[in-house]
CSV table of C-alpha atoms in Angstrom, one decimal:
chain,number,residue,atom,x,y,z
X,1299,UNK,CA,310.8,-60.2,-74.1
X,1300,UNK,CA,312.3,-61.3,-70.7
X,1301,UNK,CA,312.4,-57.7,-69.4
X,1302,UNK,CA,308.7,-57.1,-69.6
X,1303,UNK,CA,306.4,-57.2,-66.5
X,1304,UNK,CA,304.6,-60.5,-65.9
X,1305,UNK,CA,300.8,-60.1,-65.9
X,1306,UNK,CA,298.2,-57.4,-65.1
X,1307,UNK,CA,299.1,-57.0,-61.5
X,1308,UNK,CA,302.7,-56.1,-62.3
X,1309,UNK,CA,301.5,-53.8,-65.1
X,1310,UNK,CA,299.1,-52.1,-62.7
X,1311,UNK,CA,301.9,-51.5,-60.2
X,1312,UNK,CA,304.2,-50.0,-62.9
X,1313,UNK,CA,301.4,-47.7,-64.1
X,1314,UNK,CA,300.8,-46.6,-60.5
X,1315,UNK,CA,304.5,-45.7,-60.1
X,1316,UNK,CA,304.4,-43.8,-63.4
X,1317,UNK,CA,301.6,-41.7,-62.0
X,1318,UNK,CA,302.3,-41.4,-58.2
X,1319,UNK,CA,306.2,-41.5,-58.4
X,1320,UNK,CA,306.6,-43.3,-55.1
X,1321,UNK,CA,305.2,-46.4,-53.4
X,1322,UNK,CA,306.1,-47.7,-49.9
X,1323,UNK,CA,307.1,-51.3,-49.9
X,1324,UNK,CA,304.5,-51.9,-47.2
X,1325,UNK,CA,301.8,-50.8,-49.7
X,1326,UNK,CA,302.8,-53.4,-52.4
X,1327,UNK,CA,300.4,-56.1,-51.2
X,1328,UNK,CA,297.4,-53.9,-52.4
X,1329,UNK,CA,298.5,-54.8,-55.9
X,1330,UNK,CA,298.7,-58.6,-55.7
X,1331,UNK,CA,296.0,-61.1,-55.0
X,1332,UNK,CA,298.5,-63.6,-53.7
X,1333,UNK,CA,300.2,-62.4,-50.5
X,1334,UNK,CA,302.6,-65.4,-50.6
X,1335,UNK,CA,304.7,-64.6,-53.7
X,1336,UNK,CA,304.6,-60.9,-54.2
X,1337,UNK,CA,308.0,-60.3,-52.6
X,1338,UNK,CA,309.6,-62.6,-55.2
X,1339,UNK,CA,307.8,-60.8,-58.0
X,1340,UNK,CA,309.1,-57.4,-56.7
X,1341,UNK,CA,312.6,-58.8,-56.5
X,1342,UNK,CA,312.3,-60.0,-60.1
X,1343,UNK,CA,311.1,-56.5,-61.3
X,1344,UNK,CA,314.0,-54.9,-59.5
X,1345,UNK,CA,316.4,-57.4,-61.2
X,1346,UNK,CA,314.9,-56.5,-64.6
X,1347,UNK,CA,315.5,-52.8,-63.8
X,1348,UNK,CA,311.8,-52.1,-64.2
X,1349,UNK,CA,311.5,-50.7,-60.7
X,1350,UNK,CA,314.1,-49.8,-58.1
X,1351,UNK,CA,314.1,-49.8,-54.3
X,1352,UNK,CA,315.6,-47.2,-52.0
X,1353,UNK,CA,315.3,-48.1,-48.4
X,1354,UNK,CA,311.5,-48.8,-48.0
X,1355,UNK,CA,310.4,-47.0,-51.2
X,1356,UNK,CA,309.8,-48.1,-54.8
X,1357,UNK,CA,310.2,-45.9,-57.9
X,1358,UNK,CA,310.4,-46.6,-61.6
X,1359,UNK,CA,313.8,-47.7,-63.0
X,1360,UNK,CA,315.1,-47.2,-66.5
X,1361,UNK,CA,313.4,-50.2,-68.1
X,1362,UNK,CA,310.1,-49.3,-66.4
X,1363,UNK,CA,310.3,-45.8,-67.9
X,1364,UNK,CA,310.9,-47.3,-71.3
X,1365,UNK,CA,308.0,-49.7,-70.9
X,1366,UNK,CA,305.7,-46.9,-69.9
X,1367,UNK,CA,306.7,-44.8,-72.9
X,1368,UNK,CA,307.3,-47.2,-75.7
X,1369,UNK,CA,305.0,-50.2,-74.9
X,1370,UNK,CA,302.1,-48.5,-73.1
X,1371,UNK,CA,302.5,-45.2,-74.9
X,1372,UNK,CA,302.0,-43.3,-71.7
X,1373,UNK,CA,303.8,-40.5,-69.9
X,1374,UNK,CA,305.3,-40.8,-66.4
X,1375,UNK,CA,305.8,-38.1,-63.8
X,1376,UNK,CA,309.4,-37.3,-63.1
X,1377,UNK,CA,310.5,-37.7,-59.5
X,1378,UNK,CA,310.0,-34.8,-57.2
X,1379,UNK,CA,312.9,-35.0,-54.8
X,1380,UNK,CA,311.9,-32.1,-52.5
X,1381,UNK,CA,312.0,-33.8,-49.0
X,1382,UNK,CA,308.8,-32.1,-47.8
X,1383,UNK,CA,306.9,-32.8,-50.9
X,1384,UNK,CA,308.1,-36.4,-51.1
X,1385,UNK,CA,306.4,-37.0,-47.7
X,1386,UNK,CA,303.2,-35.6,-49.1
X,1387,UNK,CA,303.5,-37.8,-52.3
X,1388,UNK,CA,304.1,-40.9,-50.1
X,1389,UNK,CA,300.9,-40.2,-48.2
X,1390,UNK,CA,298.9,-39.6,-51.4
X,1391,UNK,CA,300.4,-42.8,-52.8
X,1392,UNK,CA,299.4,-44.7,-49.7
X,1393,UNK,CA,295.8,-43.5,-49.9
X,1394,UNK,CA,295.6,-44.2,-53.6
X,1395,UNK,CA,297.0,-47.7,-53.2
X,1396,UNK,CA,294.5,-48.5,-50.4
X,1397,UNK,CA,291.5,-47.5,-52.5
X,1398,UNK,CA,292.6,-48.6,-55.9
X,1399,UNK,CA,289.9,-50.6,-57.8
X,1400,UNK,CA,287.4,-50.1,-55.0
X,1401,UNK,CA,283.8,-50.1,-56.3
X,1402,UNK,CA,282.6,-47.3,-53.9
X,1403,UNK,CA,285.6,-45.1,-53.5
X,1404,UNK,CA,287.6,-43.3,-56.1
X,1405,UNK,CA,290.6,-41.2,-55.1
X,1406,UNK,CA,291.7,-38.3,-57.3
X,1407,UNK,CA,295.1,-36.9,-56.3
X,1408,UNK,CA,295.7,-33.2,-56.1
X,1409,UNK,CA,298.1,-33.2,-59.0
X,1410,UNK,CA,295.3,-34.6,-61.3
X,1411,UNK,CA,293.2,-31.5,-60.7
X,1412,UNK,CA,294.7,-29.7,-63.6
X,1413,UNK,CA,293.1,-26.3,-62.8
X,1414,UNK,CA,294.6,-26.4,-59.3
X,1415,UNK,CA,297.9,-28.2,-59.8
X,1416,UNK,CA,300.3,-25.3,-59.3
X,1417,UNK,CA,298.3,-24.1,-56.2
X,1418,UNK,CA,298.6,-27.5,-54.5
X,1419,UNK,CA,302.4,-27.3,-54.7
X,1420,UNK,CA,302.7,-23.7,-53.6
X,1421,UNK,CA,300.0,-23.0,-51.1
X,1422,UNK,CA,296.9,-25.2,-51.1
X,1423,UNK,CA,296.9,-28.1,-48.5
X,1424,UNK,CA,294.3,-30.6,-49.8
X,1425,UNK,CA,295.7,-33.9,-51.0
X,1426,UNK,CA,292.9,-34.7,-53.4
X,1427,UNK,CA,289.3,-35.8,-53.7
X,1428,UNK,CA,287.6,-38.8,-52.3
X,1429,UNK,CA,284.6,-39.7,-54.4
X,1430,UNK,CA,282.4,-42.0,-52.3
X,1431,UNK,CA,279.4,-43.3,-54.0
X,1432,UNK,CA,279.4,-40.3,-56.4
X,1433,UNK,CA,279.7,-37.7,-53.6
X,1434,UNK,CA,283.0,-35.7,-53.8
X,1435,UNK,CA,284.9,-34.7,-50.7
X,1436,UNK,CA,287.9,-32.4,-50.8
X,1437,UNK,CA,290.4,-34.2,-48.6
X,1438,UNK,CA,293.1,-33.1,-46.3
X,1439,UNK,CA,295.6,-34.8,-44.0
X,1440,UNK,CA,297.1,-33.7,-40.7
X,1441,UNK,CA,299.9,-35.9,-39.6
X,1442,UNK,CA,301.6,-36.2,-36.2
X,1443,UNK,CA,304.5,-34.1,-37.5
X,1444,UNK,CA,302.3,-31.1,-38.6
X,1445,UNK,CA,302.5,-28.1,-36.3
X,1446,UNK,CA,299.9,-25.5,-35.3
X,1447,UNK,CA,300.9,-23.3,-38.2
X,1448,UNK,CA,300.2,-26.1,-40.7
X,1449,UNK,CA,296.8,-26.8,-39.0
X,1450,UNK,CA,295.9,-23.1,-39.2
X,1451,UNK,CA,296.8,-23.2,-42.9
X,1452,UNK,CA,294.4,-26.2,-43.4
X,1453,UNK,CA,291.7,-24.2,-41.7
X,1454,UNK,CA,292.3,-21.2,-43.9
X,1455,UNK,CA,292.4,-23.4,-47.0
X,1456,UNK,CA,289.0,-24.8,-46.2
X,1457,UNK,CA,287.6,-21.4,-45.4
X,1458,UNK,CA,288.5,-20.0,-48.8
X,1459,UNK,CA,287.2,-23.0,-50.8
X,1460,UNK,CA,284.5,-22.0,-53.3
X,1461,UNK,CA,283.8,-25.2,-55.3
X,1462,UNK,CA,283.3,-27.9,-52.7
X,1463,UNK,CA,280.8,-28.2,-49.9
X,1464,UNK,CA,281.9,-31.6,-48.4
X,1465,UNK,CA,285.3,-32.1,-46.8
X,1466,UNK,CA,287.2,-34.9,-45.2
X,1467,UNK,CA,290.1,-34.2,-42.8
X,1468,UNK,CA,292.2,-37.3,-42.0
X,1469,UNK,CA,294.0,-36.8,-38.8
X,1470,UNK,CA,296.7,-39.0,-37.2
X,1471,UNK,CA,296.1,-37.7,-33.7
X,1472,UNK,CA,292.7,-36.1,-32.9
X,1473,UNK,CA,294.2,-34.4,-29.8
X,1474,UNK,CA,296.3,-32.1,-32.0
X,1475,UNK,CA,293.2,-30.2,-33.3
X,1476,UNK,CA,290.3,-28.3,-31.8
X,1477,UNK,CA,287.2,-29.6,-33.4
X,1478,UNK,CA,285.4,-26.3,-32.9
X,1479,UNK,CA,287.9,-24.6,-35.2
X,1480,UNK,CA,286.6,-26.7,-38.1
X,1481,UNK,CA,283.2,-25.1,-38.6
X,1482,UNK,CA,282.7,-22.9,-41.8
X,1483,UNK,CA,279.1,-23.1,-42.8
X,1484,UNK,CA,279.5,-25.9,-45.4
X,1485,UNK,CA,277.5,-29.1,-45.8
X,1486,UNK,CA,279.9,-31.6,-44.1
X,1487,UNK,CA,283.3,-31.4,-42.6
X,1488,UNK,CA,284.2,-34.9,-41.5
X,1489,UNK,CA,287.1,-35.2,-39.0
X,1490,UNK,CA,288.4,-38.8,-39.2
X,1491,UNK,CA,291.2,-40.5,-37.3
X,1492,UNK,CA,293.3,-42.1,-40.0
X,1493,UNK,CA,293.2,-45.8,-39.1
X,1494,UNK,CA,292.8,-48.8,-41.3
X,1495,UNK,CA,289.4,-49.5,-39.6
X,1496,UNK,CA,288.2,-46.0,-40.5
X,1497,UNK,CA,289.5,-46.2,-44.0
X,1498,UNK,CA,287.5,-49.4,-44.4
X,1499,UNK,CA,284.4,-47.7,-42.9
X,1500,UNK,CA,284.8,-44.8,-45.4
X,1501,UNK,CA,283.9,-47.2,-48.2
X,1502,UNK,CA,280.4,-47.3,-46.8
X,1503,UNK,CA,280.0,-43.7,-45.7
X,1504,UNK,CA,277.0,-43.2,-48.0
X,1505,UNK,CA,275.8,-46.8,-47.8
X,1506,UNK,CA,274.2,-46.8,-44.3
X,1507,UNK,CA,270.5,-47.5,-44.5
X,1508,UNK,CA,269.5,-44.7,-42.1
X,1509,UNK,CA,265.8,-44.8,-43.0
X,1510,UNK,CA,265.7,-48.5,-41.9
X,1511,UNK,CA,267.4,-47.5,-38.6
X,1512,UNK,CA,265.0,-44.6,-38.0
X,1513,UNK,CA,261.9,-46.7,-38.8
X,1514,UNK,CA,263.1,-49.5,-36.4
X,1515,UNK,CA,264.0,-47.2,-33.5
X,1516,UNK,CA,261.2,-44.5,-33.6
X,1517,UNK,CA,257.4,-44.4,-33.8
X,1518,UNK,CA,256.0,-42.8,-37.0
X,1519,UNK,CA,259.1,-40.8,-37.9
X,1520,UNK,CA,259.0,-38.2,-40.7
X,1521,UNK,CA,261.6,-36.2,-42.5
X,1522,UNK,CA,262.6,-33.0,-40.8
X,1523,UNK,CA,262.7,-29.6,-42.5
X,1524,UNK,CA,265.5,-28.4,-40.1
X,1525,UNK,CA,269.1,-28.3,-41.2
X,1526,UNK,CA,270.5,-29.8,-38.0
X,1527,UNK,CA,268.6,-33.1,-38.0
X,1528,UNK,CA,267.2,-35.5,-40.5
X,1529,UNK,CA,264.0,-36.7,-38.8
X,1530,UNK,CA,261.3,-35.9,-36.3
X,1531,UNK,CA,258.6,-38.1,-34.8
X,1532,UNK,CA,255.1,-37.7,-33.4
X,1533,UNK,CA,256.5,-36.9,-29.9
X,1534,UNK,CA,258.2,-33.9,-31.4
X,1535,UNK,CA,261.6,-35.5,-30.9
X,1536,UNK,CA,264.5,-34.2,-33.1
X,1537,UNK,CA,266.5,-37.1,-34.5
X,1538,UNK,CA,269.9,-37.1,-36.2
X,1539,UNK,CA,272.8,-39.5,-36.7
X,1540,UNK,CA,276.6,-39.6,-37.1
X,1541,UNK,CA,278.8,-42.1,-38.9
X,1542,UNK,CA,281.9,-40.0,-38.3
X,1543,UNK,CA,282.5,-36.7,-36.5
X,1544,UNK,CA,280.9,-33.9,-38.6
X,1545,UNK,CA,281.8,-30.6,-37.2
X,1546,UNK,CA,279.3,-28.7,-39.3
X,1547,UNK,CA,276.4,-30.8,-38.0
X,1548,UNK,CA,277.7,-30.5,-34.4
X,1549,UNK,CA,277.7,-26.7,-34.8
X,1550,UNK,CA,274.2,-26.6,-36.2
X,1551,UNK,CA,272.9,-28.8,-33.3
X,1552,UNK,CA,274.6,-26.6,-30.7
X,1553,UNK,CA,273.2,-23.4,-32.3
X,1554,UNK,CA,269.7,-24.9,-32.2
X,1555,UNK,CA,270.0,-26.1,-28.6
X,1556,UNK,CA,271.3,-22.7,-27.5
X,1557,UNK,CA,268.3,-21.0,-29.0
X,1558,UNK,CA,265.8,-23.6,-27.7
X,1559,UNK,CA,266.6,-24.4,-24.1
X,1560,UNK,CA,263.6,-26.7,-23.7
X,1561,UNK,CA,264.1,-28.8,-26.8
X,1562,UNK,CA,265.8,-32.2,-27.0
X,1563,UNK,CA,267.6,-34.1,-29.7
X,1564,UNK,CA,268.3,-37.8,-30.1
X,1565,UNK,CA,271.7,-38.7,-31.7
X,1566,UNK,CA,272.2,-42.2,-33.2
X,1567,UNK,CA,275.9,-43.2,-33.3
X,1568,UNK,CA,278.3,-45.9,-32.2
X,1569,UNK,CA,279.7,-46.3,-28.7
X,1570,UNK,CA,283.1,-44.9,-29.8
X,1571,UNK,CA,281.5,-41.8,-31.3
X,1572,UNK,CA,279.3,-41.2,-28.3
X,1573,UNK,CA,282.4,-40.8,-26.1
X,1574,UNK,CA,283.5,-37.8,-28.3
X,1575,UNK,CA,280.1,-36.3,-29.1
X,1576,UNK,CA,278.9,-36.4,-25.5
X,1577,UNK,CA,281.7,-34.0,-24.6
X,1578,UNK,CA,280.7,-31.6,-27.3
X,1579,UNK,CA,276.9,-32.0,-27.1
X,1580,UNK,CA,276.2,-32.9,-23.5
X,1581,UNK,CA,272.5,-32.0,-23.7
X,1582,UNK,CA,271.7,-34.6,-26.4
X,1583,UNK,CA,270.2,-38.0,-25.8
X,1584,UNK,CA,272.3,-40.8,-27.3
X,1585,UNK,CA,271.0,-43.9,-29.0
X,1586,UNK,CA,274.0,-46.2,-29.4
X,1587,UNK,CA,273.7,-48.8,-32.1
X,1588,UNK,CA,275.9,-51.2,-34.1
X,1589,UNK,CA,275.6,-49.2,-37.3
X,1590,UNK,CA,277.6,-51.8,-39.3
X,1591,UNK,CA,274.6,-54.1,-39.3
X,1592,UNK,CA,272.7,-51.5,-41.3
X,1593,UNK,CA,275.2,-51.0,-44.2
X,1594,UNK,CA,274.0,-51.9,-47.6
X,1595,UNK,CA,277.2,-53.2,-49.2
X,1596,UNK,CA,275.6,-53.6,-52.6
X,1597,UNK,CA,274.1,-50.2,-52.7
X,1598,UNK,CA,274.0,-48.5,-56.2
X,1599,UNK,CA,276.0,-45.4,-56.7
X,1600,UNK,CA,274.3,-42.2,-55.6
X,1601,UNK,CA,274.9,-38.9,-57.3
X,1602,UNK,CA,274.6,-35.5,-55.8
């Protein structure tokens, strides 16, 4: 039939729209291997009434809905037209498109968490789960448009969470938040500026070969029994590392240093992170490295 999509890439796009409702046109390249002809293919899908475009956003059209139901035997989510919620859906869609078919990252949107679905619409602020190498992070987003009231609601949302112990907060503008407000006593709370560079780095969050770094940089290191650092060495040095800002680890380090005025800690991080961490932990010694050189990009999936 002439009105059917052409190939797996177009089918993948249509199935995505059936699930996520909206897709920005700027996110379309994530679905096509060839960046040269995808615009022509989108135009053809619009002409076939499989998808439709409104300004810079794509949604399913009449033939697309029929294809989903009658050919693929699947359901599609009806469009939510609430302006505030549409912005949320567009961000979720953007994140899902970025990580689709990625071998180390799986994104599970909030509306797929069946036991929480109503809460995410009415009060909960998380946008979904980022599963990175088998470790699940409840994920939030704070945009440039969000006010202090919204930020406070994110903090309250994380405070009352019972199931998850690892969190990611994607932030458009780090200056909008006070990092010290994001300490709750969990395992990790990663505050990450939402840039394409950091989204790429997130793929390897749990693939850094830290033992190799420690062995290279320190003499006779051994695993620490403390919760604020991962290693110690024969010189009684406390050694830890950061790949992103982790407010929980920062708080644990500060508590230790306050109670142990004569102790020192080494922090391994990048030059960019040092500029931030040094303001928060001025007493630490910093070992600046190019951590990207120590990423095992073929690392097997690790499970909690």
